[in-house]
PDB file of C-alpha atoms in Angstrom:
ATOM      1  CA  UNK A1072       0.000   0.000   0.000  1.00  0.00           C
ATOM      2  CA  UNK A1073       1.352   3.544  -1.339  1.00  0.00           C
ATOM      3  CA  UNK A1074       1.591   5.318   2.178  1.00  0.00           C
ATOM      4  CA  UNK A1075       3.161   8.825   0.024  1.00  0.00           C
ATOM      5  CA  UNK A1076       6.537   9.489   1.466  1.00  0.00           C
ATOM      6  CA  UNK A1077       7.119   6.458   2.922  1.00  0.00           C
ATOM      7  CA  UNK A1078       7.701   3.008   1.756  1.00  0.00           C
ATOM      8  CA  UNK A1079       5.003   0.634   0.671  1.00  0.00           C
ATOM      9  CA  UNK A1080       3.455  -1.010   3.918  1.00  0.00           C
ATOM     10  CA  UNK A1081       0.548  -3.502   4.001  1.00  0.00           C
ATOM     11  CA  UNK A1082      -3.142  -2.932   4.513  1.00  0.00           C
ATOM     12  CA  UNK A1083      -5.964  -4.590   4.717  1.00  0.00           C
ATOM     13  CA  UNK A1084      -9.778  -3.360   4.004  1.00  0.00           C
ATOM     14  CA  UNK A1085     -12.548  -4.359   1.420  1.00  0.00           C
ATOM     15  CA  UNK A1086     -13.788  -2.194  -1.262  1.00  0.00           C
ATOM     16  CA  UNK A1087     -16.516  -1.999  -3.878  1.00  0.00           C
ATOM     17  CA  UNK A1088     -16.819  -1.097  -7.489  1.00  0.00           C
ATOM     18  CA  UNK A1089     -19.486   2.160  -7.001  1.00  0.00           C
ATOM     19  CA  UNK A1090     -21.717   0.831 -10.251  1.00  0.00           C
ATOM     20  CA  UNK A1091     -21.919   4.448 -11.707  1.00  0.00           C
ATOM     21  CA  UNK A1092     -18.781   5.691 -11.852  1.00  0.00           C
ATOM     22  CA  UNK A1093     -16.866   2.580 -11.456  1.00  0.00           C
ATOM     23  CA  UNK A1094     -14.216   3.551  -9.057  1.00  0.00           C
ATOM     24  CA  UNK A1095     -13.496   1.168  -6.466  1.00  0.00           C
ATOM     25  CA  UNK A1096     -14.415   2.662  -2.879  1.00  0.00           C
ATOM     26  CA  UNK A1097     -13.213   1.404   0.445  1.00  0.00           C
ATOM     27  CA  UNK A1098     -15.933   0.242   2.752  1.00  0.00           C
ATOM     28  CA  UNK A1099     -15.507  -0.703   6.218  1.00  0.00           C
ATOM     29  CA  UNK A1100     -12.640  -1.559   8.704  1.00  0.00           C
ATOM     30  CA  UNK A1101      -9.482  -0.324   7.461  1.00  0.00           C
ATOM     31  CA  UNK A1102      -5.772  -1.462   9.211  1.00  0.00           C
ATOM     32  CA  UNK A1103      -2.805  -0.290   7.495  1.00  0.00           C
ATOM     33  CA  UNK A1104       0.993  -0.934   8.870  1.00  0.00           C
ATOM     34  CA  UNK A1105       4.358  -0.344   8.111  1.00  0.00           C
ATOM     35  CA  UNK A1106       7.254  -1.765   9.586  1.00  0.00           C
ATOM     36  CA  UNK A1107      10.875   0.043   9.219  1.00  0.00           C
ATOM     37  CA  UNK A1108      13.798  -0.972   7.165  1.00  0.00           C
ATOM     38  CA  UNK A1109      16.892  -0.086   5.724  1.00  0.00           C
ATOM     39  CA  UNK A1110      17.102   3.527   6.705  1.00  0.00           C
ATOM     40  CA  UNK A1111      13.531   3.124   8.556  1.00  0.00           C
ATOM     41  CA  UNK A1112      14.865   0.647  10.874  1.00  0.00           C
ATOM     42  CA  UNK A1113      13.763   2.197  14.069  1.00  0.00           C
ATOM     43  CA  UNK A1114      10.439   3.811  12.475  1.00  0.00           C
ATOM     44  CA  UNK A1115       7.117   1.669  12.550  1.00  0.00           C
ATOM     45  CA  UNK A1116       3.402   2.636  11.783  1.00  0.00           C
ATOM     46  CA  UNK A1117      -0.017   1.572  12.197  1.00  0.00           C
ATOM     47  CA  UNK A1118      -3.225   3.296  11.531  1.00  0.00           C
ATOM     48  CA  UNK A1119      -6.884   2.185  11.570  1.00  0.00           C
ATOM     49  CA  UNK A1120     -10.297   3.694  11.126  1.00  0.00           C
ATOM     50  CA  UNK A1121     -13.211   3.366   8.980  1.00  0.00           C
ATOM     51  CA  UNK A1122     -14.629   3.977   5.755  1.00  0.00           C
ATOM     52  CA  UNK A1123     -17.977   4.149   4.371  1.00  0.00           C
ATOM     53  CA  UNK A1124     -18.511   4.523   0.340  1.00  0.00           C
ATOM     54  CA  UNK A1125     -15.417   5.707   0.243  1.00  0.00           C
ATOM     55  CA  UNK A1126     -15.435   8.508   2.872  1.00  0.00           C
ATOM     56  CA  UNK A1127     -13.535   8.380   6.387  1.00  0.00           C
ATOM     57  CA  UNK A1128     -16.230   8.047   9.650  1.00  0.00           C
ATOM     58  CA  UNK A1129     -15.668   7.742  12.765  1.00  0.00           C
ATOM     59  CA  UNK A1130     -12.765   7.315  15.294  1.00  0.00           C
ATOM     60  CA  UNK A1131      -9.569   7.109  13.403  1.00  0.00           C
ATOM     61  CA  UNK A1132      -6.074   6.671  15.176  1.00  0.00           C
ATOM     62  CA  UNK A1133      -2.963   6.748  14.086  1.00  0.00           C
ATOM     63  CA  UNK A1134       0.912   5.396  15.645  1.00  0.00           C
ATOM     64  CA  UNK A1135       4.124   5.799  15.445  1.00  0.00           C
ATOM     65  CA  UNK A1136       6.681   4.169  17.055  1.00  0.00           C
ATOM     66  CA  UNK A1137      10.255   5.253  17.040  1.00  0.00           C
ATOM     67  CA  UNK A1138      13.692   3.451  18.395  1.00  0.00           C
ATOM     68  CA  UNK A1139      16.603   5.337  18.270  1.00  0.00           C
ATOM     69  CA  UNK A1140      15.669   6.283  14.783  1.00  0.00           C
ATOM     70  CA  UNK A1141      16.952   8.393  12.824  1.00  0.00           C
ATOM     71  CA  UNK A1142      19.497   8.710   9.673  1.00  0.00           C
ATOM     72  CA  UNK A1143      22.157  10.780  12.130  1.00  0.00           C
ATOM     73  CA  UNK A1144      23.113  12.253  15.581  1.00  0.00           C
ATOM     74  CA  UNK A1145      20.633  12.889  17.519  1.00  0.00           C
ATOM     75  CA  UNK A1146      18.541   9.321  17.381  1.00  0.00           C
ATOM     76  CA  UNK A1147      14.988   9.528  18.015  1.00  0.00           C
ATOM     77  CA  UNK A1148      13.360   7.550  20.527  1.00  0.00           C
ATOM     78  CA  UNK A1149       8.827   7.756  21.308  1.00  0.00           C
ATOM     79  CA  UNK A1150       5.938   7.803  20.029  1.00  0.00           C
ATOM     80  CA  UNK A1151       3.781   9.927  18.324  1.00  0.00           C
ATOM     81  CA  UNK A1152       0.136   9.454  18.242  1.00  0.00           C
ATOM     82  CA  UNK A1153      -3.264  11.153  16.563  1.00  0.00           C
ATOM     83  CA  UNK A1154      -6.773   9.832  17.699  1.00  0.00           C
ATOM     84  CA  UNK A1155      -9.230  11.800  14.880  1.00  0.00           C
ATOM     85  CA  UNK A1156     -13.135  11.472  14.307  1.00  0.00           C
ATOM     86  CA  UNK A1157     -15.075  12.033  11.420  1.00  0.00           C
ATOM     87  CA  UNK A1158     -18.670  12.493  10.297  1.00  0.00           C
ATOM     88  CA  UNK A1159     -19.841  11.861   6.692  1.00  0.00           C
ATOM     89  CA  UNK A1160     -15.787  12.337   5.166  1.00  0.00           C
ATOM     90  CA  UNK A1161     -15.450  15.277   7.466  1.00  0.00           C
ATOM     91  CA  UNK A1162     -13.449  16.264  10.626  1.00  0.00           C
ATOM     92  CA  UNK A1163     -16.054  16.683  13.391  1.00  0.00           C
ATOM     93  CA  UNK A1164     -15.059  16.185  17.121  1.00  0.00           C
ATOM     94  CA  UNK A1165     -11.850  16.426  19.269  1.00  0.00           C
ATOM     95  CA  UNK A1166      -8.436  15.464  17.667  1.00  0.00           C
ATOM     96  CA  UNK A1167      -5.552  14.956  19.905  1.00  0.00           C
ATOM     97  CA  UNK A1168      -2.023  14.279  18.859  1.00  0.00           C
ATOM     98  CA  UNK A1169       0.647  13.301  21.593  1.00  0.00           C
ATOM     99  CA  UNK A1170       4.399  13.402  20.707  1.00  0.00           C
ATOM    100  CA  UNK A1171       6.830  12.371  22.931  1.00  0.00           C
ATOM    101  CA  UNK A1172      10.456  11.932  22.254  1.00  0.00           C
ATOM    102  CA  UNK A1173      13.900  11.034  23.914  1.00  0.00           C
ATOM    103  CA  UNK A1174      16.922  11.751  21.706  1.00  0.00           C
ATOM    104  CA  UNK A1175      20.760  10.490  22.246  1.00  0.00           C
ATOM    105  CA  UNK A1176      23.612  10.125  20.348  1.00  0.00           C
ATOM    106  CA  UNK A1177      25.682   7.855  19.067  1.00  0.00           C
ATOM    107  CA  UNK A1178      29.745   7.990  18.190  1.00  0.00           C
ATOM    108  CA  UNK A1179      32.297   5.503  16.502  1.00  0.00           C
ATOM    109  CA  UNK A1180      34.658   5.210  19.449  1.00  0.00           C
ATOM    110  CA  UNK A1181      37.821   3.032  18.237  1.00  0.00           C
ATOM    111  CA  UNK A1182      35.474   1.252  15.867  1.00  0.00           C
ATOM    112  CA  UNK A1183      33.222   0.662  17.851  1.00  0.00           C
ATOM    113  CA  UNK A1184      29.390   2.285  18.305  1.00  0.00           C
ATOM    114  CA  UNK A1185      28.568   3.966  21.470  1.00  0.00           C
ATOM    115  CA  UNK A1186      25.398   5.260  22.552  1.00  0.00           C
ATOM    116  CA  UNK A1187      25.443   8.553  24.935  1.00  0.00           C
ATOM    117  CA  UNK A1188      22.816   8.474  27.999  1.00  0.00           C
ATOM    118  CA  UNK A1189      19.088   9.758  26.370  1.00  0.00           C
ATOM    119  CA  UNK A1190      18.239  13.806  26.922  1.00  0.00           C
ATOM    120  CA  UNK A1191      15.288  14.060  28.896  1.00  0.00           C
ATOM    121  CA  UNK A1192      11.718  12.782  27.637  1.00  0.00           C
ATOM    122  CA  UNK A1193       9.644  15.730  26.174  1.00  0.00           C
ATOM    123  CA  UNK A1194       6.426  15.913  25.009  1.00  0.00           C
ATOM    124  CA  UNK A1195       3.776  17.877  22.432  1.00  0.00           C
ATOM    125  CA  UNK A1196       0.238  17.807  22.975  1.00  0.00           C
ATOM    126  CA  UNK A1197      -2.077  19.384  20.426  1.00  0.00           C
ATOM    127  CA  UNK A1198      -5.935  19.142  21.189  1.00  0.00           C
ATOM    128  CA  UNK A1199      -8.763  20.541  18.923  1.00  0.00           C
ATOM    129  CA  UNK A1200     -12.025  20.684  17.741  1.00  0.00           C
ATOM    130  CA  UNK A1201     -13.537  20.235  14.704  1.00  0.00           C
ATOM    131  CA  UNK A1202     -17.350  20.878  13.666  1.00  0.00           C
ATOM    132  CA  UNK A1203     -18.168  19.837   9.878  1.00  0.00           C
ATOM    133  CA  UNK A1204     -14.667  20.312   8.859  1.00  0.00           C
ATOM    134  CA  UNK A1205     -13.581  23.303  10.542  1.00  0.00           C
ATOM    135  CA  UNK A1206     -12.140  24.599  13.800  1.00  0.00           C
ATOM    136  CA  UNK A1207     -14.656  25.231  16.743  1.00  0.00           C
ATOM    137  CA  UNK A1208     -14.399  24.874  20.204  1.00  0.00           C
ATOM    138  CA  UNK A1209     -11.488  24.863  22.310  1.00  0.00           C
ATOM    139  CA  UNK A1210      -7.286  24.817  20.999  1.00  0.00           C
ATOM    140  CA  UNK A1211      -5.036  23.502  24.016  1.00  0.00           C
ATOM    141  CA  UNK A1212      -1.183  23.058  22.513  1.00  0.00           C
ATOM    142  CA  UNK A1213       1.300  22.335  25.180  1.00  0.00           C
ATOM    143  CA  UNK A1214       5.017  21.613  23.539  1.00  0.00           C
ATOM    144  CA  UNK A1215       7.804  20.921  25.991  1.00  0.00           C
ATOM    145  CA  UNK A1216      10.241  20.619  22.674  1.00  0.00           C
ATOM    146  CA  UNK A1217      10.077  23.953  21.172  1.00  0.00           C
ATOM    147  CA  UNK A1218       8.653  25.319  24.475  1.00  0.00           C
ATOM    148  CA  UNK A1219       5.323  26.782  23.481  1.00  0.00           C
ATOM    149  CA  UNK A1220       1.711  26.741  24.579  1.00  0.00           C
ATOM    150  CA  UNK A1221      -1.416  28.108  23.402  1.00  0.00           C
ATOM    151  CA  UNK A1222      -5.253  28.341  24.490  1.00  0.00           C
ATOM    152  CA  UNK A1223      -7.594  29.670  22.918  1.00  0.00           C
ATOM    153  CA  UNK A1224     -11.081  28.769  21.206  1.00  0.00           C
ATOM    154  CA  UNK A1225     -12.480  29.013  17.560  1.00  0.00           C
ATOM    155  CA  UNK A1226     -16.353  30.174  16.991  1.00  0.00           C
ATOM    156  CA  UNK A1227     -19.429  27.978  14.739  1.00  0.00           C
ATOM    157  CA  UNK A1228     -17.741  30.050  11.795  1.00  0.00           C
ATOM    158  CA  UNK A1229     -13.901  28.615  12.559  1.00  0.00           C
ATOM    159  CA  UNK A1230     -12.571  32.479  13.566  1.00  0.00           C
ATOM    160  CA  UNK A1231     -10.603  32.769  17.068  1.00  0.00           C
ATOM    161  CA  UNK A1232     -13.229  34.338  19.715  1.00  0.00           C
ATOM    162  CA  UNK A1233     -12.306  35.269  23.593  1.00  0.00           C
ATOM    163  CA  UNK A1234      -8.757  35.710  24.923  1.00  0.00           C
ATOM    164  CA  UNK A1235      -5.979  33.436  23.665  1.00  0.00           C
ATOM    165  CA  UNK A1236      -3.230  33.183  25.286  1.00  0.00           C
ATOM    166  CA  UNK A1237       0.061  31.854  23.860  1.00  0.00           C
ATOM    167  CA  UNK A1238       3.469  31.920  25.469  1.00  0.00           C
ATOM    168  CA  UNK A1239       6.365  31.233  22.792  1.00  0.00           C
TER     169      UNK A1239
END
């Protein structure tokens, strides 16, 4: 399965020839996984949701795993995560992505790989909400890495209403 950047990993779903237009649509559970190699050794994915006629409902989430991965110093060691809902192909409902990553490095020391001791575990975490597609509701972003935070909270028409308040 063509995952874009990445390469191919394996899913599984069924799908249906739409009788009109013949395209083939996906139509119920869908699991799709990819497990790192070669210069993704280290990087692993898994996401799963489902489809109906073609168009993403419900609870969606989405994994990945990283162990001390990376193509150079520093190696990247967590997990980043994205639980997503939909309603009829559009986002609708909270979305929360958690990142959180260790990094160390690693030297050729008399031929011979050493790992330094990890950096301390930090963490991103990005909550929204979505009505039909766009924001609304409440924005909570808390990121230890870059050291930023933001609240704040969108309106029925997706503009920013109230105070927001973002330390950067």
């Amino acid at each position: 399965f063509n995952a874009g950047l990445l390469p191919d990993g394996k899913a599984t779903y069924t799908y249906f020839e739409d009788p009109n237009t013949h395209e083939y649509l996906k139509q119920g559970a869908f699991k799709y996984s990819f497990i790192g190699k070669g210069n993704y050794t280290g990087y692993n994915m898994s996401i799963s949701g489902n489809f109906n006629k073609g168009i993403k409902v419900g609870t969606w989430t989405y994994l990945i795993t990283m162990t001390d991965w990376g193509t150079g110093n520093p190696y990247m060691t967590g997990t980043i995560s994205l639980t997503s809902n939909y309603k009829n192909g559009y986002a609708d409902g909270n979305w929360k992505e958690v990142w959180s990553q260790k990094n160390r490095k690693r030297y050729l020391n008399y031929g011979k790989y050493t790992w330094e001791p990890y950096e301390a575990l930090k963490t991103m975490t990005v909550s929204m909400n979505f009505k039909e597609g766009k924001l609304a509701g409440a924005v909570n972003i808390n990121n230890e890495i870059t050291d930023y935070k933001a609240t704040g909270s969108y309106d029925n028409k997706s503009l920013c209403t109230g105070t927001w308040m973002i330390n950067d």
